[in-house]
């Protein structure tokens, strides 16, 4: 049931949103074409802006993997990772995700390219990248903007949310794609 | 932390490669991976432009405002100490709505505005208030409807079904948000009672 529901959402989400957004735009008399072009220009800039992060992460991850470092780590952590059904390849992604969105995107993209978007690792990396936010970045910027120095439990809860979303990604990927 | 992680991947990689006798592979990988990263970004440009274009239409049509109206009851529940007509609540709702729609750039100004307003209600200006902690918990764990960038990466990598991860993403962000907000609720009730108990 859950599988069916989530598959239907995946299938319909994009066309439905395009339809809904454009229709609402028309009804609200938004100059839709101009608005689209303006947004697209911003998207172009974003894509160009992430290139340096992508290069940094592609290089680091690939060097670490080709050297045999990744095998070393996964061999070392194998009992723990196997118990939870976590492929060792996604560990750098899980560690990078709360720190930097663009860097994490670089790692996720590298995994998707190397193992294939429709492999288990590729799918898991996609879900992980799509489901958490850059906790450290947001907390630093938001608290910094009003001069708060004592974060209390905000950081702990943000990281807890990242952990939950990581474990939950692993669970749902096993269930849907495993 | 970020520096440490990045540097240890490369330094560790070079040392391990030297140990394993794979040092020539390192040079090759360094050069190839740099250009590969650029090619991926080029494939991404079209999809990012397409998605941000359609989101701009949504934003100008007032969809953030519409979603904000739907989320109001939830916000009242999560921020009991913020008066219902206070501008903080409006900014919080707008920020979360933009987040749900994946409008990262539009979300930030609302978020900073929300912090500014919450700070006015904060009795200790150098310490985070309960409402601030709840807001940041909701913000960092927020549900994402469409993870557009990663879908773009999947298209660029030639996936047979690039959108198949949408449902899974909603599930993962949903559980994270519910559990994190529940933890926040228990945390604040626990600490408040202890604090008052001491007084």
XYZ file of C-alpha atoms in Angstrom, chain A:
178
model
C 0.000 0.000 0.000
C 2.732 2.457 1.034
C 4.784 1.357 -1.977
C 1.867 1.930 -4.347
C 1.009 5.318 -2.879
C 4.593 6.598 -3.024
C 5.020 5.310 -6.593
C 1.876 7.168 -7.684
C 3.064 10.382 -6.009
C 6.409 10.069 -7.794
C 4.707 9.504 -11.126
C 2.242 12.385 -10.933
C 4.104 15.016 -8.951
C 5.952 16.814 -11.733
C 3.248 17.011 -14.430
C 0.626 17.873 -11.820
C 2.712 20.697 -10.366
C 3.534 22.117 -13.811
C -0.148 22.056 -14.711
C -1.242 23.523 -11.397
C 1.422 26.261 -11.287
C 0.869 27.413 -14.866
C -2.917 27.352 -14.531
C -2.833 29.359 -11.293
C -0.386 31.762 -12.897
C -2.758 32.299 -15.833
C -5.798 32.760 -13.590
C -3.935 35.226 -11.396
C -2.897 37.148 -14.542
C 0.812 36.634 -13.957
C 2.897 37.309 -17.087
C 3.767 33.595 -17.064
C 6.247 33.546 -19.903
C 8.287 36.474 -18.574
C 8.199 35.030 -15.062
C 9.422 31.675 -16.353
C 12.328 33.222 -18.249
C 13.347 35.285 -15.234
C 13.354 32.199 -13.006
C 15.198 30.157 -15.617
C 17.973 32.764 -15.742
C 18.366 32.359 -11.994
C 18.466 28.565 -12.394
C 21.208 28.904 -14.963
C 23.305 30.941 -12.537
C 22.753 28.460 -9.735
C 23.917 25.591 -11.922
C 27.083 27.482 -12.843
C 27.708 28.504 -9.237
C 27.876 24.896 -8.029
C 30.616 23.869 -10.508
C 33.570 24.596 -8.139
C 31.906 22.577 -5.334
C 31.277 19.720 -7.726
C 34.922 19.639 -8.818
C 36.200 19.728 -5.229
C 34.012 16.821 -4.185
C 34.404 14.692 -7.319
C 38.173 14.860 -6.929
C 38.192 14.057 -3.205
C 35.733 11.167 -3.362
C 37.217 9.573 -6.458
C 40.778 9.734 -5.142
C 39.658 8.183 -1.875
C 37.807 5.399 -3.655
C 40.446 4.583 -6.274
C 43.139 4.391 -3.582
C 41.225 1.635 -1.804
C 40.383 3.902 1.136
C 36.666 3.301 0.787
C 37.187 -0.483 0.902
C 39.226 -0.015 4.061
C 36.473 2.000 5.747
C 33.696 -0.333 4.667
C 35.708 -3.360 5.768
C 36.280 -1.757 9.141
C 32.660 -0.742 9.677
C 31.116 -3.742 7.892
C 29.427 -5.365 10.914
C 27.701 -2.142 11.941
C 26.737 -1.064 8.414
C 25.469 -4.490 7.395
C 23.267 -4.595 10.461
C 21.460 -1.427 9.343
C 21.687 -2.237 5.610
C 23.772 0.871 4.867
C 26.225 0.734 1.946
C 29.569 2.211 3.070
C 29.706 4.285 -0.128
C 27.069 6.704 1.182
C 28.905 7.474 4.456
C 30.804 10.527 3.136
C 27.494 11.862 1.837
C 25.821 11.415 5.225
C 28.706 13.247 6.897
C 28.829 16.083 4.390
C 25.096 16.688 4.109
C 24.642 18.828 7.272
C 27.774 20.861 6.491
C 27.418 22.025 2.913
C 24.588 21.571 0.447
C 26.664 22.095 -2.685
C 29.439 19.786 -1.495
C 26.925 17.099 -0.606
C 25.376 17.523 -4.033
C 28.836 16.912 -5.488
C 29.179 13.650 -3.566
C 25.654 12.502 -4.410
C 26.203 13.279 -8.089
C 29.476 11.370 -8.101
C 27.767 8.327 -6.557
C 24.910 8.523 -9.047
C 27.332 8.799 -11.970
C 29.611 5.989 -10.764
C 27.050 3.416 -9.650
C 24.225 4.442 -11.979
C 21.064 6.396 -11.090
C 18.987 3.212 -10.961
C 21.344 1.241 -8.732
C 20.554 0.898 -5.034
C 23.399 3.236 -4.085
C 22.314 5.738 -6.737
C 18.739 5.757 -5.474
C 19.727 5.966 -1.835
C 22.116 8.837 -2.550
C 19.285 10.628 -4.398
C 16.855 10.278 -1.511
C 19.473 11.275 1.081
C 20.474 14.358 -0.871
C 16.840 15.309 -1.424
C 15.720 14.889 2.151
C 17.897 16.828 4.560
C 19.038 20.370 4.838
C 22.411 21.922 5.597
C 21.796 22.156 9.346
C 25.084 23.815 10.369
C 24.812 26.436 7.668
C 21.223 27.410 8.468
C 21.761 27.489 12.216
C 24.902 29.613 11.930
C 23.327 32.099 9.509
C 19.989 32.415 11.297
C 21.347 32.743 14.830
C 24.213 34.903 13.621
C 21.812 37.374 12.018
C 20.283 38.311 15.401
C 23.432 37.912 17.494
C 22.528 34.775 19.426
C 25.517 32.957 20.856
C 23.903 30.185 22.907
C 22.112 27.793 20.563
C 20.677 25.579 23.347
C 19.152 22.420 21.867
C 18.694 23.774 18.332
C 21.853 22.193 16.923
C 21.261 18.842 18.617
C 17.716 18.681 17.250
C 18.821 19.693 13.758
C 21.411 16.929 13.716
C 18.880 14.506 15.189
C 16.569 15.357 12.282
C 19.422 14.663 9.854
C 20.053 11.285 11.470
C 16.368 10.371 11.363
C 16.092 11.370 7.750
C 19.213 9.342 6.900
C 17.924 6.188 8.616
C 14.488 6.749 7.172
C 15.968 7.088 3.669
C 17.796 3.784 4.119
C 14.601 2.112 5.340
C 12.333 3.391 2.581
C 14.888 2.661 -0.151
C 15.177 -0.937 1.015
C 11.428 -1.188 1.068
C 10.801 0.422 -2.335
C 13.909 -0.462 -4.298
C 15.677 -3.178 -2.287
